[in-house]
Amino acid sequence: MKSLGITGNIGSGKSSVLSFLSNNRTSTYDLDKVAKEFYKTEEKIKQKVINSFPNAVSKGNQIDTNVLGKLVFNNPKNLNNLQNIVWPSLKNFILNKIKNNSSELIAFEGAIIIEANWHKIFDHIWIINSDLELSKERVINNRNLSENNFNKILKNQNNVKNMIKILEKDNIPFTLINNNSNLKSLNQKILEEYKNLILSDRKHI
């Protein structure tokens, strides 16, 4: 069994990669979606978020993730506070899923994997990389996000060169996958890398 962390900047195509793997006998988890689910299902996290960000509470004592996003967006103090609340539980989630996994490959997708120092958890890391203008075009067209907000998010994320530097320093196996063409081309690359991971694991059985 192999564990895989999938990371990269906004608009690089991480979600497309995870979607492809989910259809190929892989257990997959979108860490952003997992975190948002915590706000509903994990009472301790929910209460901490409500106490720290009361303006993000909507009717029914639920957390409005859109409002929460605006409160932490471009506000390092608020962002750090939210990370301190959510990240420990996310890390435990990853560890537990890997421990109890029975499929040949288990994959987790998240832009924060290296920033949160979770890259050391996985057997392998995929960095999904895309040209800036292409990433911007994807996000603006598909996520209804302004160019200004895209640039702000990108500014707060690790650049690919820094990701590679950290992985090399920590001696973590990784693959850089460029996604500058169409979905068919990306899927072909992912299938090839998927086979490489599975075959390398089988050789050690």
PDB file of C-alpha atoms in Angstrom:
ATOM      1  CA  MET A   1       0.000   0.000   0.000  1.00  0.00           C
ATOM      2  CA  LYS A   2       1.211   3.465  -0.926  1.00  0.00           C
ATOM      3  CA  SER A   3       0.143   6.818   0.476  1.00  0.00           C
ATOM      4  CA  LEU A   4       0.208   9.841  -1.809  1.00  0.00           C
ATOM      5  CA  GLY A   5       0.004  13.563  -1.152  1.00  0.00           C
ATOM      6  CA  ILE A   6      -1.160  15.724  -4.057  1.00  0.00           C
ATOM      7  CA  THR A   7      -0.351  19.419  -3.880  1.00  0.00           C
ATOM      8  CA  GLY A   8       0.208  22.473  -6.036  1.00  0.00           C
ATOM      9  CA  ASN A   9      -0.981  26.029  -6.416  1.00  0.00           C
ATOM     10  CA  ILE A  10      -4.503  27.238  -7.048  1.00  0.00           C
ATOM     11  CA  GLY A  11      -5.791  26.329 -10.510  1.00  0.00           C
ATOM     12  CA  SER A  12      -3.044  23.799 -11.201  1.00  0.00           C
ATOM     13  CA  GLY A  13      -5.463  20.882 -11.600  1.00  0.00           C
ATOM     14  CA  LYS A  14      -5.145  19.052  -8.269  1.00  0.00           C
ATOM     15  CA  SER A  15      -8.858  18.267  -8.104  1.00  0.00           C
ATOM     16  CA  SER A  16      -8.827  16.803 -11.616  1.00  0.00           C
ATOM     17  CA  VAL A  17      -5.979  14.522 -10.597  1.00  0.00           C
ATOM     18  CA  LEU A  18      -7.844  13.376  -7.487  1.00  0.00           C
ATOM     19  CA  SER A  19     -10.998  12.772  -9.527  1.00  0.00           C
ATOM     20  CA  PHE A  20      -9.091  10.574 -11.974  1.00  0.00           C
ATOM     21  CA  LEU A  21      -7.553   8.529  -9.163  1.00  0.00           C
ATOM     22  CA  SER A  22     -10.928   8.056  -7.474  1.00  0.00           C
ATOM     23  CA  ASN A  23     -12.051   6.169 -10.573  1.00  0.00           C
ATOM     24  CA  ASN A  24      -8.965   3.941 -10.503  1.00  0.00           C
ATOM     25  CA  ARG A  25      -9.199   1.857  -7.339  1.00  0.00           C
ATOM     26  CA  THR A  26      -7.768   4.573  -5.133  1.00  0.00           C
ATOM     27  CA  SER A  27      -9.118   5.865  -1.823  1.00  0.00           C
ATOM     28  CA  THR A  28      -9.170   9.650  -2.238  1.00  0.00           C
ATOM     29  CA  TYR A  29      -9.711  12.599   0.081  1.00  0.00           C
ATOM     30  CA  ASP A  30      -9.989  16.324  -0.625  1.00  0.00           C
ATOM     31  CA  LEU A  31      -8.582  17.937   2.524  1.00  0.00           C
ATOM     32  CA  ASP A  32     -10.376  21.228   1.928  1.00  0.00           C
ATOM     33  CA  LYS A  33     -13.719  19.409   1.841  1.00  0.00           C
ATOM     34  CA  VAL A  34     -12.754  17.369   4.899  1.00  0.00           C
ATOM     35  CA  ALA A  35     -11.994  20.570   6.831  1.00  0.00           C
ATOM     36  CA  LYS A  36     -15.362  22.071   5.864  1.00  0.00           C
ATOM     37  CA  GLU A  37     -17.087  18.873   6.964  1.00  0.00           C
ATOM     38  CA  PHE A  38     -15.362  19.179  10.347  1.00  0.00           C
ATOM     39  CA  TYR A  39     -17.246  22.450  10.887  1.00  0.00           C
ATOM     40  CA  LYS A  40     -20.473  20.422  10.796  1.00  0.00           C
ATOM     41  CA  THR A  41     -19.531  17.111  12.385  1.00  0.00           C
ATOM     42  CA  GLU A  42     -16.716  17.806  14.859  1.00  0.00           C
ATOM     43  CA  GLU A  43     -18.300  19.656  17.764  1.00  0.00           C
ATOM     44  CA  LYS A  44     -15.024  20.710  19.420  1.00  0.00           C
ATOM     45  CA  ILE A  45     -13.731  22.252  16.203  1.00  0.00           C
ATOM     46  CA  LYS A  46     -17.077  23.861  15.483  1.00  0.00           C
ATOM     47  CA  GLN A  47     -17.225  25.522  18.901  1.00  0.00           C
ATOM     48  CA  LYS A  48     -13.646  26.777  18.681  1.00  0.00           C
ATOM     49  CA  VAL A  49     -14.353  28.319  15.280  1.00  0.00           C
ATOM     50  CA  ILE A  50     -17.585  29.878  16.538  1.00  0.00           C
ATOM     51  CA  ASN A  51     -15.802  31.334  19.576  1.00  0.00           C
ATOM     52  CA  SER A  52     -12.940  32.710  17.474  1.00  0.00           C
ATOM     53  CA  PHE A  53     -15.036  33.899  14.530  1.00  0.00           C
ATOM     54  CA  PRO A  54     -18.549  34.744  15.793  1.00  0.00           C
ATOM     55  CA  ASN A  55     -19.263  36.781  12.656  1.00  0.00           C
ATOM     56  CA  ALA A  56     -19.036  33.567  10.616  1.00  0.00           C
ATOM     57  CA  VAL A  57     -21.999  32.004  12.423  1.00  0.00           C
ATOM     58  CA  SER A  58     -25.196  31.799  10.372  1.00  0.00           C
ATOM     59  CA  LYS A  59     -28.758  30.840  11.290  1.00  0.00           C
ATOM     60  CA  GLY A  60     -29.030  27.555  13.145  1.00  0.00           C
ATOM     61  CA  ASN A  61     -25.632  28.087  14.752  1.00  0.00           C
ATOM     62  CA  GLN A  62     -23.877  26.837  11.623  1.00  0.00           C
ATOM     63  CA  ILE A  63     -20.568  28.092  10.239  1.00  0.00           C
ATOM     64  CA  ASP A  64     -20.814  30.029   6.997  1.00  0.00           C
ATOM     65  CA  THR A  65     -17.620  28.974   5.214  1.00  0.00           C
ATOM     66  CA  ASN A  66     -17.902  31.827   2.709  1.00  0.00           C
ATOM     67  CA  VAL A  67     -17.904  34.395   5.515  1.00  0.00           C
ATOM     68  CA  LEU A  68     -15.170  32.497   7.347  1.00  0.00           C
ATOM     69  CA  GLY A  69     -13.057  32.534   4.215  1.00  0.00           C
ATOM     70  CA  LYS A  70     -13.399  36.304   3.951  1.00  0.00           C
ATOM     71  CA  LEU A  71     -12.418  36.744   7.604  1.00  0.00           C
ATOM     72  CA  VAL A  72      -9.146  34.830   7.200  1.00  0.00           C
ATOM     73  CA  PHE A  73      -8.441  35.949   3.637  1.00  0.00           C
ATOM     74  CA  ASN A  74      -5.429  38.261   3.598  1.00  0.00           C
ATOM     75  CA  ASN A  75      -5.449  38.368   7.413  1.00  0.00           C
ATOM     76  CA  PRO A  76      -2.432  36.378   8.690  1.00  0.00           C
ATOM     77  CA  LYS A  77      -3.516  36.503  12.335  1.00  0.00           C
ATOM     78  CA  ASN A  78      -6.985  35.133  11.634  1.00  0.00           C
ATOM     79  CA  LEU A  79      -5.613  32.560   9.208  1.00  0.00           C
ATOM     80  CA  ASN A  80      -3.073  31.312  11.741  1.00  0.00           C
ATOM     81  CA  ASN A  81      -5.797  31.073  14.369  1.00  0.00           C
ATOM     82  CA  LEU A  82      -7.995  28.960  12.094  1.00  0.00           C
ATOM     83  CA  GLN A  83      -5.075  26.740  11.117  1.00  0.00           C
ATOM     84  CA  ASN A  84      -4.267  26.082  14.768  1.00  0.00           C
ATOM     85  CA  ILE A  85      -7.861  24.970  15.277  1.00  0.00           C
ATOM     86  CA  VAL A  86      -8.243  22.735  12.236  1.00  0.00           C
ATOM     87  CA  TRP A  87      -4.817  21.427  11.225  1.00  0.00           C
ATOM     88  CA  PRO A  88      -4.202  19.025  14.173  1.00  0.00           C
ATOM     89  CA  SER A  89      -7.482  17.220  13.457  1.00  0.00           C
ATOM     90  CA  LEU A  90      -6.743  17.135   9.737  1.00  0.00           C
ATOM     91  CA  LYS A  91      -3.371  15.547  10.413  1.00  0.00           C
ATOM     92  CA  ASN A  92      -4.988  12.913  12.635  1.00  0.00           C
ATOM     93  CA  PHE A  93      -7.570  12.292   9.927  1.00  0.00           C
ATOM     94  CA  ILE A  94      -4.804  11.589   7.403  1.00  0.00           C
ATOM     95  CA  LEU A  95      -2.907   9.286   9.755  1.00  0.00           C
ATOM     96  CA  ASN A  96      -6.020   7.298  10.679  1.00  0.00           C
ATOM     97  CA  LYS A  97      -7.119   6.877   7.077  1.00  0.00           C
ATOM     98  CA  ILE A  98      -3.667   5.646   6.059  1.00  0.00           C
ATOM     99  CA  LYS A  99      -3.522   3.266   9.029  1.00  0.00           C
ATOM    100  CA  ASN A 100      -6.882   1.699   8.178  1.00  0.00           C
ATOM    101  CA  ASN A 101      -6.555   1.742   4.399  1.00  0.00           C
ATOM    102  CA  SER A 102      -6.864  -1.515   2.454  1.00  0.00           C
ATOM    103  CA  SER A 103      -6.546  -0.265  -1.138  1.00  0.00           C
ATOM    104  CA  GLU A 104      -3.271  -0.264  -3.081  1.00  0.00           C
ATOM    105  CA  LEU A 105      -3.145   3.527  -3.113  1.00  0.00           C
ATOM    106  CA  ILE A 106      -4.603   6.176  -0.830  1.00  0.00           C
ATOM    107  CA  ALA A 107      -4.374   9.807  -1.931  1.00  0.00           C
ATOM    108  CA  PHE A 108      -4.954  13.151  -0.229  1.00  0.00           C
ATOM    109  CA  GLU A 109      -5.211  16.449  -2.094  1.00  0.00           C
ATOM    110  CA  GLY A 110      -4.442  19.792  -0.512  1.00  0.00           C
ATOM    111  CA  ALA A 111      -2.592  23.003  -1.303  1.00  0.00           C
ATOM    112  CA  ILE A 112      -1.325  23.147   2.294  1.00  0.00           C
ATOM    113  CA  ILE A 113       0.309  19.700   2.496  1.00  0.00           C
ATOM    114  CA  ILE A 114       3.876  21.028   2.436  1.00  0.00           C
ATOM    115  CA  GLU A 115       3.099  24.243   4.314  1.00  0.00           C
ATOM    116  CA  ALA A 116       1.567  22.201   7.146  1.00  0.00           C
ATOM    117  CA  ASN A 117       4.598  19.879   7.177  1.00  0.00           C
ATOM    118  CA  TRP A 118       2.427  16.872   6.336  1.00  0.00           C
ATOM    119  CA  HIS A 119       4.574  15.869   3.381  1.00  0.00           C
ATOM    120  CA  LYS A 120       6.628  13.715   5.740  1.00  0.00           C
ATOM    121  CA  ILE A 121       3.575  11.523   6.334  1.00  0.00           C
ATOM    122  CA  PHE A 122       3.333  10.258   2.759  1.00  0.00           C
ATOM    123  CA  ASP A 123       5.317   7.731   0.758  1.00  0.00           C
ATOM    124  CA  HIS A 124       5.263  10.015  -2.262  1.00  0.00           C
ATOM    125  CA  ILE A 125       4.244  13.553  -3.226  1.00  0.00           C
ATOM    126  CA  TRP A 126       2.874  14.748  -6.552  1.00  0.00           C
ATOM    127  CA  ILE A 127       3.278  18.452  -7.278  1.00  0.00           C
ATOM    128  CA  ILE A 128       0.794  19.530  -9.933  1.00  0.00           C
ATOM    129  CA  ASN A 129       2.188  22.499 -11.818  1.00  0.00           C
ATOM    130  CA  SER A 130       0.611  24.783 -14.392  1.00  0.00           C
ATOM    131  CA  ASP A 131       1.555  28.014 -16.130  1.00  0.00           C
ATOM    132  CA  LEU A 132       0.325  31.052 -14.207  1.00  0.00           C
ATOM    133  CA  GLU A 133      -1.934  32.455 -16.926  1.00  0.00           C
ATOM    134  CA  LEU A 134      -3.535  29.075 -17.555  1.00  0.00           C
ATOM    135  CA  SER A 135      -4.167  28.556 -13.844  1.00  0.00           C
ATOM    136  CA  LYS A 136      -5.688  32.020 -13.619  1.00  0.00           C
ATOM    137  CA  GLU A 137      -7.946  31.345 -16.595  1.00  0.00           C
ATOM    138  CA  ARG A 138      -9.191  28.073 -15.088  1.00  0.00           C
ATOM    139  CA  VAL A 139      -9.990  29.645 -11.738  1.00  0.00           C
ATOM    140  CA  ILE A 140     -11.720  32.737 -13.125  1.00  0.00           C
ATOM    141  CA  ASN A 141     -13.828  30.661 -15.534  1.00  0.00           C
ATOM    142  CA  ASN A 142     -14.667  27.748 -13.252  1.00  0.00           C
ATOM    143  CA  ARG A 143     -14.775  29.140  -9.718  1.00  0.00           C
ATOM    144  CA  ASN A 144     -16.275  32.584 -10.199  1.00  0.00           C
ATOM    145  CA  LEU A 145     -13.207  34.127  -8.553  1.00  0.00           C
ATOM    146  CA  SER A 146     -11.870  37.538  -9.490  1.00  0.00           C
ATOM    147  CA  GLU A 147      -8.350  38.013 -10.819  1.00  0.00           C
ATOM    148  CA  ASN A 148      -7.535  40.126  -7.774  1.00  0.00           C
ATOM    149  CA  ASN A 149      -8.592  37.378  -5.358  1.00  0.00           C
ATOM    150  CA  PHE A 150      -6.734  34.782  -7.418  1.00  0.00           C
ATOM    151  CA  ASN A 151      -3.538  36.812  -7.073  1.00  0.00           C
ATOM    152  CA  LYS A 152      -4.052  37.217  -3.323  1.00  0.00           C
ATOM    153  CA  ILE A 153      -4.536  33.471  -2.818  1.00  0.00           C
ATOM    154  CA  LEU A 154      -1.514  32.678  -4.966  1.00  0.00           C
ATOM    155  CA  LYS A 155       0.592  35.127  -2.968  1.00  0.00           C
ATOM    156  CA  ASN A 156      -0.193  33.213   0.235  1.00  0.00           C
ATOM    157  CA  GLN A 157       0.755  29.839  -1.246  1.00  0.00           C
ATOM    158  CA  ASN A 158       4.142  28.194  -1.574  1.00  0.00           C
ATOM    159  CA  ASN A 159       5.596  28.497  -5.064  1.00  0.00           C
ATOM    160  CA  VAL A 160       6.618  25.299  -6.833  1.00  0.00           C
ATOM    161  CA  LYS A 161      10.349  25.997  -6.575  1.00  0.00           C
ATOM    162  CA  ASN A 162      10.055  26.324  -2.817  1.00  0.00           C
ATOM    163  CA  MET A 163       7.969  23.138  -2.602  1.00  0.00           C
ATOM    164  CA  ILE A 164      10.664  21.226  -4.476  1.00  0.00           C
ATOM    165  CA  LYS A 165      13.380  22.723  -2.280  1.00  0.00           C
ATOM    166  CA  ILE A 166      11.596  21.587   0.889  1.00  0.00           C
ATOM    167  CA  LEU A 167      10.941  18.078  -0.436  1.00  0.00           C
ATOM    168  CA  GLU A 168      14.547  17.661  -1.531  1.00  0.00           C
ATOM    169  CA  LYS A 169      15.802  18.938   1.823  1.00  0.00           C
ATOM    170  CA  ASP A 170      13.587  16.456   3.673  1.00  0.00           C
ATOM    171  CA  ASN A 171      14.447  13.644   1.247  1.00  0.00           C
ATOM    172  CA  ILE A 172      10.803  13.030   0.304  1.00  0.00           C
ATOM    173  CA  PRO A 173      10.171  11.197  -3.010  1.00  0.00           C
ATOM    174  CA  PHE A 174       8.169  13.418  -5.335  1.00  0.00           C
ATOM    175  CA  THR A 175       7.079  13.831  -8.935  1.00  0.00           C
ATOM    176  CA  LEU A 176       6.494  17.148 -10.698  1.00  0.00           C
ATOM    177  CA  ILE A 177       3.550  16.832 -13.089  1.00  0.00           C
ATOM    178  CA  ASN A 178       3.036  19.670 -15.551  1.00  0.00           C
ATOM    179  CA  ASN A 179      -0.567  20.345 -16.510  1.00  0.00           C
ATOM    180  CA  ASN A 180      -0.448  22.794 -19.394  1.00  0.00           C
ATOM    181  CA  SER A 181      -2.541  20.948 -21.954  1.00  0.00           C
ATOM    182  CA  ASN A 182      -5.999  19.353 -21.840  1.00  0.00           C
ATOM    183  CA  LEU A 183      -7.669  16.916 -19.458  1.00  0.00           C
ATOM    184  CA  LYS A 184      -6.949  13.924 -21.685  1.00  0.00           C
ATOM    185  CA  SER A 185      -3.230  14.690 -21.627  1.00  0.00           C
ATOM    186  CA  LEU A 186      -3.280  15.138 -17.845  1.00  0.00           C
ATOM    187  CA  ASN A 187      -5.101  11.835 -17.342  1.00  0.00           C
ATOM    188  CA  GLN A 188      -2.520  10.028 -19.466  1.00  0.00           C
ATOM    189  CA  LYS A 189       0.272  11.430 -17.302  1.00  0.00           C
ATOM    190  CA  ILE A 190      -1.554  10.503 -14.108  1.00  0.00           C
ATOM    191  CA  LEU A 191      -2.219   6.966 -15.317  1.00  0.00           C
ATOM    192  CA  GLU A 192       1.475   6.502 -16.069  1.00  0.00           C
ATOM    193  CA  GLU A 193       2.568   7.853 -12.683  1.00  0.00           C
ATOM    194  CA  TYR A 194      -0.136   5.812 -10.960  1.00  0.00           C
ATOM    195  CA  LYS A 195       1.192   2.620 -12.549  1.00  0.00           C
ATOM    196  CA  ASN A 196       4.735   3.540 -11.531  1.00  0.00           C
ATOM    197  CA  LEU A 197       3.677   3.957  -7.904  1.00  0.00           C
ATOM    198  CA  ILE A 198       1.723   0.710  -7.764  1.00  0.00           C
ATOM    199  CA  LEU A 199       4.391  -1.321  -9.547  1.00  0.00           C
ATOM    200  CA  SER A 200       7.181   0.035  -7.341  1.00  0.00           C
ATOM    201  CA  ASP A 201       5.177  -0.971  -4.283  1.00  0.00           C
ATOM    202  CA  ARG A 202       4.498  -4.479  -5.603  1.00  0.00           C
ATOM    203  CA  LYS A 203       8.203  -5.044  -6.201  1.00  0.00           C
ATOM    204  CA  HIS A 204       8.787  -4.691  -2.469  1.00  0.00           C
ATOM    205  CA  ILE A 205       6.119  -7.204  -1.471  1.00  0.00           C
TER     206      ILE A 205
END
